[in-house]
Amino acid sequence: MKQQIFKYLKSYSTQPNDVDRLIISAYLNINNIEIKKNIFIKSYLITTENVNEFAKLEEFIIILNQEIKSFNLEALIELFEFVISPSDRIINGVIYTPNNIRNYITDSAFSTKKNELEKLKISDISCGCGGFLLTASIKLKKATGLPYKTIFQNNIFGLDIQEYSIIRTKTLLSLLALSVGEDEMEFRFNLFTNDALVFNWKEKLKNFTGFDIILGNPPYVCARNLSEETLTKLQKFKVCNSGNTDLYIPFFQLGIENLNENGILGFITMNSFFKSLNGRNLRDYFKSKSLNFKIIDFGTEQVFKSKNTYTCICLIENKTSENIKYIKTTSSNLPTKQRDFEKIEYFKLNSKTGWNLDNFEIISKIESTGVAFGDLYKTRHGIATLKNEIYIFNPIKEDDEFYYLQNGKVYEIEKGICKDIVNTNKLSRATTINKLRKKVIFPYNNSNKPKLLQEDFIKENYPKAYIYLQNKKQILANRDKGKGRYENWFAFGRSQSLEKVKNKLFFPKMSDRIPTYIINSDDNLLFYNGQAVIGHSQNEMTFIKKLMESKLFWYYIKTTSKPYSSDYYSLNGNYIKNFGICSLNKKEMSFVLMESDKAKLDTFFENKYEVKIPKY
């Protein structure tokens, strides 16, 4: 969809009804559809009697004809999704689902119901503007020959929390019927405005025993954007009792509980539940039910261009199975045969630590080798000032007594209150510690377990630094949205990683390649942003450094860790803690410590773990 169209709609009106009138009238005009009977759609028509609106309509039609080749129903869905307000997107998680994804999910669901299509009850329990219901209606008509009037009345069911979304769903389905000449005075819909978390289908539908098919794209709302009211509602769901639950998670339980016997659920949703803490109870829920579950994982592909999320298709039949079927692929290469999927038995999956579905056998072999990383090694995040731009700086010059800091103006900072610090996140690219060194104002004493200095002591002994910090006092007060409770106003935001540690193995929090790992034994050197393995001997640090630099370890990270944009992967402790650390005899340890040829080390570790790492 072109930007000029969006720009025009943005400036046209903020009222949903006004925008809908413009879009619907333009659609009918461009597609030469004449409405004679349908009362609902006729109520949205802009006519020549509406002088100002009609002039705007003519402008909009010109822009549409210039910007898009065909103003079809798919383009209409995109427009409806676009004009949802940004605040509603954050709160309700609405997002446009590409046509090929809707077709694939709907076809997959229909393929399990070939002999009963005319009786199907198909629902989307968070339907947005109705894209999935449109796709299902088209396919049902093609397969059965039923008129849309009958399909809407008997086969299609929808629910959304926003009234304007339900109105747009009615609009979309009505225009679908009208586009093929079905101009009924009124279509009867089973579309409801309510919150899916509390809605009871049995109270709305007579003799309701569950849906044959539930399709959809559950709302994309992270835990931090949920209201207190919504968080309270989530407490009744067993899948929501671990971590800070994202809103998509309870929709699995809602969907499965509203299927009839042998019904099927088809969602496209986030793939974070494979490994995340807040997905632990959902994983356990799936495992306890052992349903016939297919997962098409898109890995790091950004299926939704407007949303920085990583997604998968879940097809869940309401009948038991011993295994999950899994494939990792792209949205342009969707699987068509059962043999395309890898089978992973439910009993082999660990709900607590996470599901390692991609190359399950290799990952299981790695994790079952030796002792888990998290049981052997302590990892630590760097210091957290919560205002690095105030405390951390590159001196523009120095003399015997002062570093000179430029922040708005040039300040003199006594060297005695400063320490060296490095940003170890920069190690996602090959570099050296010296290239990363900066200075940090360190308002703590120099003991092994540093204590915050008294304000009077700083004022007396480091008056220049004190003046600088005083000038930034209001900025520091706004840390933690002004709600932070600190030992004193000039203290760091958190007290982590202040202690002196002799040996540290620095590495970044995330990387798009095998990062640089650097061992450092300067106990006065602080670090921020990244991570470090701490508290082990030099030999032990050298061993774990070489193992973490191996192709095997990076393969494990790429296969099991959380992905970020641009093919970056997290090396956070939660994602490396289950990596198995192999035990070595003296001869093997000597080889690893002395060998500098990376290819030989890669071969050694693959042989030691008895795995062959595929190309990645």
XYZ file of C-alpha atoms in Angstrom:
616
model
C 0.000 0.000 0.000
C 1.408 3.363 -1.029
C 2.305 6.151 1.381
C 0.245 8.822 -0.412
C -2.942 6.892 0.360
C -2.042 6.598 4.025
C -1.057 10.251 4.174
C -4.421 11.318 2.743
C -6.363 9.137 5.191
C -4.351 10.484 8.130
C -5.279 14.041 7.250
C -8.903 13.245 6.372
C -10.439 12.416 9.758
C -9.784 10.683 13.073
C -13.368 9.394 13.291
C -13.757 5.737 12.192
C -17.201 6.303 10.659
C -15.971 9.211 8.485
C -12.984 7.231 7.246
C -15.111 4.139 6.589
C -17.574 6.178 4.498
C -14.698 7.473 2.364
C -13.069 4.054 1.872
C -16.333 2.178 1.165
C -17.619 4.798 -1.276
C -14.286 4.777 -3.122
C -14.301 0.969 -3.296
C -17.805 0.865 -4.783
C -17.031 3.661 -7.238
C -13.758 2.200 -8.536
C -15.214 -1.300 -8.865
C -18.472 -0.098 -10.446
C -20.633 -1.810 -7.848
C -24.166 -0.453 -7.588
C -26.084 -0.993 -4.356
C -29.865 -1.203 -4.691
C -31.010 -3.136 -1.619
C -28.402 -3.505 1.100
C -29.366 -1.087 3.858
C -26.104 -1.416 5.808
C -23.727 -0.495 2.963
C -26.088 2.179 1.574
C -25.810 3.978 4.927
C -22.094 4.561 4.202
C -22.466 5.979 0.695
C -21.191 9.468 -0.063
C -23.381 10.999 -2.764
C -23.316 14.253 -4.719
C -25.718 15.650 -2.132
C -22.827 15.523 0.386
C -20.961 18.308 -1.411
C -17.799 18.601 0.716
C -17.466 14.863 1.321
C -18.011 14.119 -2.377
C -15.216 16.507 -3.368
C -12.878 14.721 -0.930
C -14.037 11.382 -2.323
C -13.097 12.409 -5.849
C -9.629 13.467 -4.604
C -9.190 10.150 -2.824
C -10.241 8.140 -5.902
C -7.607 9.936 -7.987
C -4.910 9.040 -5.436
C -6.068 5.412 -5.292
C -5.996 5.051 -9.076
C -2.491 6.524 -9.175
C -1.066 4.460 -6.343
C -2.514 0.947 -6.719
C -3.349 -1.228 -9.710
C -6.419 -2.848 -8.213
C -8.530 -1.642 -5.320
C -9.720 -5.127 -4.429
C -10.910 -6.597 -1.120
C -7.327 -7.360 -0.046
C -6.390 -3.698 -0.472
C -9.534 -2.810 1.465
C -8.419 -4.973 4.433
C -5.030 -3.255 4.465
C -6.697 0.158 4.503
C -8.986 -0.835 7.365
C -6.026 -2.157 9.377
C -3.998 0.984 8.660
C -6.596 3.420 9.946
C -6.698 1.777 13.385
C -5.273 4.329 15.815
C -1.693 3.743 17.070
C -2.908 3.655 20.678
C -5.357 0.857 19.821
C -2.575 -1.066 18.095
C -0.537 -0.968 21.310
C -3.474 -1.905 23.556
C -5.251 -4.425 21.315
C -2.421 -5.708 19.114
C -4.190 -5.536 15.750
C -2.039 -6.390 12.739
C -2.689 -7.212 9.075
C -2.159 -10.879 8.135
C -0.814 -11.406 4.589
C -3.162 -13.134 2.167
C -0.894 -16.130 1.516
C -0.710 -16.874 5.246
C -4.512 -16.692 5.639
C -4.972 -18.940 2.624
C -2.489 -21.511 3.907
C -3.985 -21.707 7.402
C -7.545 -21.866 6.072
C -6.709 -24.510 3.445
C -4.921 -26.588 6.090
C -7.956 -26.436 8.367
C -10.414 -27.226 5.558
C -8.358 -30.235 4.470
C -9.273 -31.987 7.736
C -13.017 -31.376 7.184
C -13.598 -32.443 3.572
C -16.836 -34.361 4.119
C -18.715 -31.800 6.226
C -18.021 -28.399 4.707
C -21.651 -27.230 4.485
C -22.099 -27.704 8.260
C -18.816 -26.142 9.370
C -18.859 -23.579 12.130
C -15.821 -21.347 11.619
C -14.729 -18.659 14.068
C -12.096 -16.003 14.606
C -12.131 -15.048 18.297
C -10.045 -11.881 17.762
C -11.140 -11.100 14.229
C -9.940 -7.518 13.795
C -11.287 -6.276 10.474
C -12.246 -9.770 9.342
C -9.462 -10.955 7.030
C -9.587 -14.602 8.118
C -13.404 -14.667 7.994
C -13.271 -13.237 4.469
C -10.855 -15.966 3.354
C -12.933 -18.703 4.994
C -16.141 -17.397 3.399
C -14.590 -17.338 -0.095
C -13.246 -20.874 0.253
C -16.487 -22.195 1.709
C -18.541 -20.758 -1.150
C -16.148 -22.186 -3.717
C -16.298 -25.644 -2.117
C -20.054 -25.796 -1.462
C -21.755 -23.352 -3.822
C -23.729 -21.936 -0.906
C -24.807 -18.286 -1.189
C -22.959 -15.857 1.061
C -26.220 -15.042 2.837
C -26.353 -18.635 4.095
C -22.638 -18.798 4.890
C -22.732 -15.620 6.986
C -25.807 -16.797 8.870
C -24.831 -20.425 9.510
C -21.079 -20.892 9.145
C -19.142 -17.741 10.091
C -18.614 -16.410 13.639
C -16.472 -13.531 14.860
C -15.537 -11.660 18.008
C -13.474 -8.543 18.653
C -13.050 -6.115 21.528
C -13.450 -3.045 19.284
C -16.866 -2.144 17.877
C -15.339 -0.483 14.811
C -13.522 -3.729 13.971
C -16.794 -5.661 14.011
C -18.419 -2.962 11.849
C -15.546 -3.256 9.371
C -15.846 -7.039 9.375
C -19.561 -6.697 8.514
C -18.584 -4.203 5.815
C -15.933 -6.473 4.342
C -18.196 -9.525 4.231
C -21.110 -7.493 2.838
C -18.933 -6.108 0.047
C -17.701 -9.635 -0.700
C -21.292 -10.745 -1.322
C -22.222 -7.583 -3.209
C -19.176 -7.936 -5.488
C -20.681 -11.170 -6.902
C -24.189 -9.747 -7.244
C -25.694 -10.933 -3.946
C -27.471 -7.687 -3.094
C -29.597 -8.671 -0.120
C -31.477 -6.070 1.890
C -29.834 -7.460 5.020
C -27.241 -10.094 5.891
C -27.526 -11.786 9.265
C -24.136 -12.039 10.965
C -22.846 -13.849 14.045
C -20.376 -11.086 14.913
C -19.977 -9.866 18.482
C -18.227 -6.990 20.223
C -16.724 -8.144 23.509
C -13.488 -9.054 25.270
C -12.508 -12.611 24.331
C -11.001 -13.112 27.800
C -14.467 -13.028 29.395
C -16.825 -13.826 26.496
C -18.969 -16.972 26.783
C -19.980 -18.485 23.436
C -22.474 -20.855 25.088
C -24.490 -17.879 26.285
C -24.660 -16.396 22.781
C -25.153 -19.471 20.588
C -27.951 -21.967 21.050
C -26.823 -25.592 21.521
C -23.167 -24.560 21.216
C -20.782 -27.529 21.463
C -17.698 -25.866 20.038
C -16.398 -24.711 16.664
C -15.163 -26.983 13.910
C -12.473 -24.457 12.981
C -10.971 -21.480 14.791
C -8.695 -19.288 12.685
C -6.840 -16.129 13.493
C -3.956 -13.943 14.448
C -4.116 -13.421 18.242
C -3.353 -9.903 19.514
C 0.292 -8.813 19.665
C 0.461 -7.022 23.011
C 3.433 -7.485 25.342
C 2.946 -7.700 29.095
C 4.187 -4.161 29.812
C 1.380 -2.658 27.676
C -1.460 -4.564 29.361
C -3.859 -2.702 31.627
C -4.383 -3.710 35.242
C -7.884 -4.829 34.295
C -6.539 -7.153 31.601
C -3.834 -8.523 33.901
C -6.549 -9.404 36.425
C -8.529 -11.242 33.737
C -5.448 -13.263 32.745
C -5.168 -14.743 36.229
C -7.976 -17.229 35.526
C -5.999 -18.874 32.701
C -3.667 -21.718 33.648
C -1.375 -20.851 30.725
C -0.742 -17.378 32.197
C 0.813 -18.293 35.520
C 4.497 -18.018 34.596
C 6.432 -14.833 33.889
C 4.824 -11.662 32.545
C 2.275 -12.976 30.098
C 1.944 -11.514 26.604
C -1.667 -11.261 25.432
C -1.419 -13.877 22.682
C -0.782 -16.706 25.174
C -4.306 -17.147 26.660
C -5.795 -17.201 23.160
C -4.388 -20.695 22.715
C -6.289 -21.927 25.769
C -9.404 -19.994 24.701
C -9.191 -21.442 21.209
C -8.677 -25.047 22.244
C -11.431 -24.897 24.883
C -13.886 -23.581 22.267
C -13.184 -26.327 19.710
C -15.584 -29.211 19.345
C -14.425 -32.808 19.276
C -11.877 -33.140 16.439
C -12.026 -29.390 15.779
C -8.916 -27.606 14.523
C -7.262 -24.337 15.502
C -5.069 -22.421 13.038
C -3.120 -19.418 14.343
C -0.245 -17.328 13.147
C 1.392 -15.939 16.241
C 4.660 -15.234 18.035
C 7.164 -18.096 18.328
C 8.549 -16.831 21.636
C 6.547 -19.401 23.604
C 9.031 -22.102 22.515
C 11.648 -20.815 24.949
C 10.366 -17.845 26.972
C 9.715 -17.902 30.700
C 6.184 -16.603 30.178
C 5.547 -19.512 27.793
C 6.426 -22.168 30.375
C 2.841 -22.882 31.459
C 1.636 -22.815 27.854
C 4.251 -25.434 26.933
C 3.129 -27.532 29.883
C -0.512 -27.103 28.813
C 0.273 -28.355 25.299
C 2.307 -31.258 26.650
C -0.376 -32.335 29.127
C -3.035 -32.357 26.404
C -0.719 -33.954 23.803
C -2.806 -32.713 20.889
C -2.035 -33.223 17.216
C 0.152 -30.138 16.814
C 1.950 -28.824 13.723
C 4.324 -25.864 13.929
C 5.647 -23.968 10.905
C 8.388 -21.764 12.348
C 9.499 -18.678 10.405
C 12.565 -18.164 12.594
C 13.966 -14.657 12.130
C 11.859 -13.790 9.078
C 9.791 -10.643 9.565
C 6.439 -11.844 8.194
C 4.711 -8.698 9.448
C 6.664 -5.804 7.988
C 5.077 -3.296 10.354
C 5.825 -5.332 13.475
C 9.203 -6.403 14.831
C 8.079 -9.909 15.801
C 9.123 -13.482 15.073
C 6.277 -15.761 14.191
C 5.049 -19.269 13.511
C 1.916 -20.979 12.253
C 0.281 -23.347 14.747
C -2.207 -25.959 13.505
C -3.726 -27.836 16.449
C -6.288 -30.628 16.027
C -8.399 -31.485 19.050
C -7.273 -35.094 19.111
C -4.307 -36.705 20.815
C -0.934 -37.470 19.319
C 2.381 -38.690 20.691
C 4.400 -36.040 18.925
C 4.650 -32.509 17.623
C 5.325 -31.985 13.914
C 7.788 -29.176 13.283
C 9.428 -27.414 10.352
C 11.492 -24.262 10.082
C 10.976 -22.510 6.772
C 9.988 -19.216 5.138
C 6.584 -17.731 4.389
C 7.262 -18.182 0.668
C 8.033 -21.900 1.036
C 5.199 -23.292 3.132
C 5.135 -27.093 3.563
C 2.642 -29.139 1.535
C 3.362 -32.715 2.639
C 3.403 -34.553 5.959
C 6.935 -35.787 5.304
C 8.155 -32.179 5.277
C 7.765 -32.109 9.070
C 10.150 -33.419 11.719
C 8.402 -35.460 14.425
C 9.346 -34.739 18.030
C 7.824 -36.843 20.771
C 6.093 -34.888 23.527
C 7.774 -36.818 26.327
C 11.194 -35.653 25.137
C 10.267 -31.979 25.430
C 11.145 -30.013 28.567
C 8.427 -27.484 29.386
C 10.490 -25.856 32.126
C 13.693 -25.106 30.214
C 12.039 -24.601 26.828
C 11.335 -26.457 23.616
C 14.335 -26.962 21.330
C 12.388 -27.858 18.205
C 14.867 -26.913 15.485
C 17.250 -29.850 14.902
C 15.948 -31.422 18.082
C 18.321 -34.427 18.128
C 21.487 -32.320 17.828
C 20.391 -29.813 20.472
C 19.319 -32.599 22.832
C 22.725 -34.237 22.385
C 24.523 -30.979 23.199
C 22.394 -30.275 26.272
C 22.732 -33.816 27.627
C 26.535 -33.727 27.423
C 28.443 -33.104 30.655
C 27.175 -30.457 33.066
C 24.934 -27.501 32.198
C 26.713 -24.172 31.640
C 24.545 -22.490 34.272
C 25.602 -25.021 36.915
C 29.320 -24.442 36.312
C 29.759 -20.801 35.428
C 28.637 -17.525 36.914
C 27.639 -14.883 34.401
C 27.026 -11.265 35.234
C 25.618 -8.223 33.458
C 27.562 -4.972 33.522
C 26.914 -1.992 35.756
C 23.583 -0.193 35.389
C 23.765 3.572 35.954
C 20.420 4.066 34.157
C 21.941 7.250 32.730
C 25.123 6.231 30.976
C 25.371 9.544 29.143
C 25.839 11.287 32.500
C 28.393 8.941 34.062
C 30.311 7.441 31.110
C 32.450 9.572 28.801
C 35.386 9.808 26.453
C 37.636 12.603 27.735
C 38.188 15.319 25.161
C 41.551 15.930 26.905
C 43.290 15.328 30.238
C 46.030 16.695 32.450
C 47.679 15.418 35.633
C 44.615 16.094 37.785
C 41.530 16.162 35.559
C 39.698 14.489 32.710
C 37.724 16.957 30.612
C 34.152 15.915 29.888
C 31.940 17.609 27.322
C 28.228 17.378 28.114
C 26.463 20.577 27.150
C 29.629 22.412 28.180
C 33.115 21.290 29.214
C 33.513 20.057 32.803
C 36.627 19.189 34.774
C 36.323 15.790 36.480
C 38.896 14.694 39.078
C 40.743 11.557 37.999
C 40.438 10.105 41.486
C 36.686 9.564 41.150
C 36.963 7.902 37.744
C 37.554 4.323 36.633
C 38.108 2.650 33.296
C 35.052 0.985 31.760
C 34.297 -0.935 28.551
C 31.105 -1.538 26.597
C 31.307 -5.282 26.041
C 28.299 -5.246 23.711
C 30.753 -3.862 21.159
C 32.389 -7.287 21.122
C 29.830 -8.446 18.566
C 32.511 -7.114 16.212
C 36.178 -8.079 16.516
C 38.009 -5.475 18.587
C 40.314 -5.018 21.547
C 39.714 -3.849 25.111
C 41.871 -0.750 24.612
C 39.667 0.414 21.736
C 36.631 0.140 24.003
C 37.990 1.910 27.082
C 36.099 4.917 28.374
C 35.904 6.620 31.750
C 33.115 6.350 34.279
C 32.453 8.656 37.233
C 32.449 6.126 40.080
C 30.965 7.589 43.292
C 31.996 4.544 45.341
C 35.073 3.623 47.366
C 37.747 1.309 46.002
C 37.191 -1.734 48.245
C 36.498 -5.236 46.938
C 32.822 -4.617 47.652
C 32.485 -0.903 46.963
C 30.292 1.298 49.157
C 28.684 4.553 48.051
C 30.679 7.615 49.049
C 29.128 10.178 51.373
C 27.883 13.299 49.607
C 30.010 15.581 51.820
C 33.089 13.480 51.040
C 32.556 13.915 47.288
C 31.877 17.619 47.712
C 35.115 18.087 49.673
C 37.462 15.756 47.780
C 36.030 15.904 44.250
C 34.418 19.353 44.060
C 34.541 19.596 40.255
C 32.808 16.229 39.821
C 30.301 17.248 42.483
C 29.422 20.452 40.607
C 28.944 18.428 37.415
C 26.679 15.866 39.106
C 24.722 18.656 40.800
C 24.076 20.189 37.380
C 22.658 16.831 36.243
C 20.693 16.132 39.426
C 17.257 16.619 37.842
C 18.121 14.297 34.963
C 19.262 11.640 37.445
C 16.039 12.097 39.411
C 14.022 11.110 36.340
C 15.550 7.631 36.170
C 13.017 4.814 36.578
C 10.347 7.334 35.485
C 11.043 9.314 38.638
C 10.031 6.406 40.885
C 13.499 5.010 41.595
C 14.672 4.557 45.153
C 18.442 4.975 45.341
C 20.867 5.031 48.242
C 21.516 8.654 47.320
C 20.631 10.824 44.349
C 24.048 10.406 42.685
C 24.191 6.599 43.100
C 24.001 4.289 40.090
C 20.519 3.079 39.225
C 21.403 -0.492 40.232
C 24.117 -1.890 42.478
C 25.081 -4.808 40.188
C 28.649 -5.628 39.114
C 30.414 -3.061 41.309
C 32.599 -5.642 43.087
C 36.179 -6.277 42.086
C 36.657 -9.526 40.159
C 40.086 -10.758 39.093
C 39.287 -12.820 35.986
C 36.485 -11.841 33.646
C 35.532 -13.257 30.258
C 33.785 -10.426 28.435
C 31.176 -11.039 25.728
C 28.143 -9.177 24.279
C 24.469 -9.667 25.076
C 23.692 -10.355 21.436
C 25.501 -10.831 18.154
C 24.925 -11.640 14.486
C 28.082 -13.769 14.270
C 30.556 -15.563 16.512
C 31.559 -12.621 18.699
C 34.883 -11.711 20.244
C 35.428 -13.102 23.757
C 38.119 -11.351 25.789
C 39.688 -12.486 29.055
C 40.705 -9.642 31.352
C 42.379 -9.818 34.766
C 42.254 -6.118 35.732
C 40.023 -6.147 38.816
C 39.532 -2.372 38.578
C 38.108 -2.514 35.046
C 34.324 -2.115 34.967
C 32.001 -3.034 32.122
C 28.508 -2.099 30.963
C 25.828 -3.186 28.474
C 27.378 -6.615 27.886
C 28.117 -9.662 30.031
C 30.992 -11.549 31.598
C 31.788 -14.982 32.960
C 33.448 -14.314 36.319
C 35.310 -15.958 39.176
C 37.287 -18.760 37.530
C 40.937 -19.596 36.976
C 42.860 -18.440 33.921
C 42.903 -21.963 32.448
C 39.193 -22.410 33.059
C 38.511 -19.055 31.412
C 40.649 -20.025 28.405
C 38.767 -23.309 28.027
C 35.303 -21.769 28.178
C 36.416 -18.949 25.856
C 37.489 -21.420 23.181
C 34.335 -23.488 23.587
C 32.115 -20.387 23.295
C 34.080 -19.307 20.198
C 33.417 -22.654 18.533
C 31.104 -23.303 15.617
C 29.233 -25.755 17.836
C 28.379 -23.155 20.499
C 27.313 -20.565 17.920
C 25.108 -23.170 16.198
C 23.453 -23.815 19.565
C 22.833 -20.080 20.029
C 21.370 -19.645 16.538
C 19.114 -22.658 16.999
C 17.812 -22.094 20.519
C 18.221 -18.427 21.391
C 15.876 -15.473 20.999
C 16.286 -13.791 17.612
C 16.410 -10.046 17.065
C 16.333 -7.941 13.919
C 19.172 -8.170 11.384
C 19.860 -11.799 12.400
C 21.152 -10.948 15.864
C 20.757 -13.601 18.574
C 20.721 -13.266 22.342
C 23.607 -14.662 24.412
C 21.777 -13.868 27.638
C 22.347 -16.277 30.507
C 18.851 -17.685 30.152
C 19.694 -18.916 26.642
C 23.121 -20.408 27.376
C 22.515 -21.916 30.813
C 21.424 -25.314 29.426
C 24.370 -25.708 27.053
C 26.220 -28.845 28.128
C 29.881 -28.382 29.114
C 31.838 -31.480 28.138
C 34.369 -32.921 30.585
C 37.962 -33.212 29.359
C 40.848 -35.375 30.514
C 44.281 -33.809 31.023
C 45.423 -34.531 27.488
C 42.267 -33.063 25.938
C 42.396 -29.999 28.168
C 46.033 -29.429 27.244
C 45.122 -29.637 23.551
C 42.306 -27.073 23.890
C 44.434 -24.649 25.939
C 47.389 -24.793 23.542
C 45.655 -25.086 20.143
C 45.152 -21.843 18.187
C 43.769 -23.287 14.938
C 40.034 -22.628 15.056
C 39.170 -25.301 12.469
C 40.942 -27.973 14.529
C 39.142 -26.841 17.668
C 35.790 -26.923 15.855
C 36.455 -30.491 14.732
C 37.578 -31.480 18.231
C 34.394 -30.165 19.870
C 32.103 -31.752 17.275
C 33.803 -35.111 17.883
C 33.642 -34.629 21.639
C 29.885 -33.941 21.529
C 29.391 -36.632 18.862
C 27.443 -34.330 16.554
C 27.862 -33.042 13.030
C 26.932 -29.377 12.808
C 24.982 -28.620 9.625
C 25.778 -25.541 7.582
C 24.117 -22.402 8.897
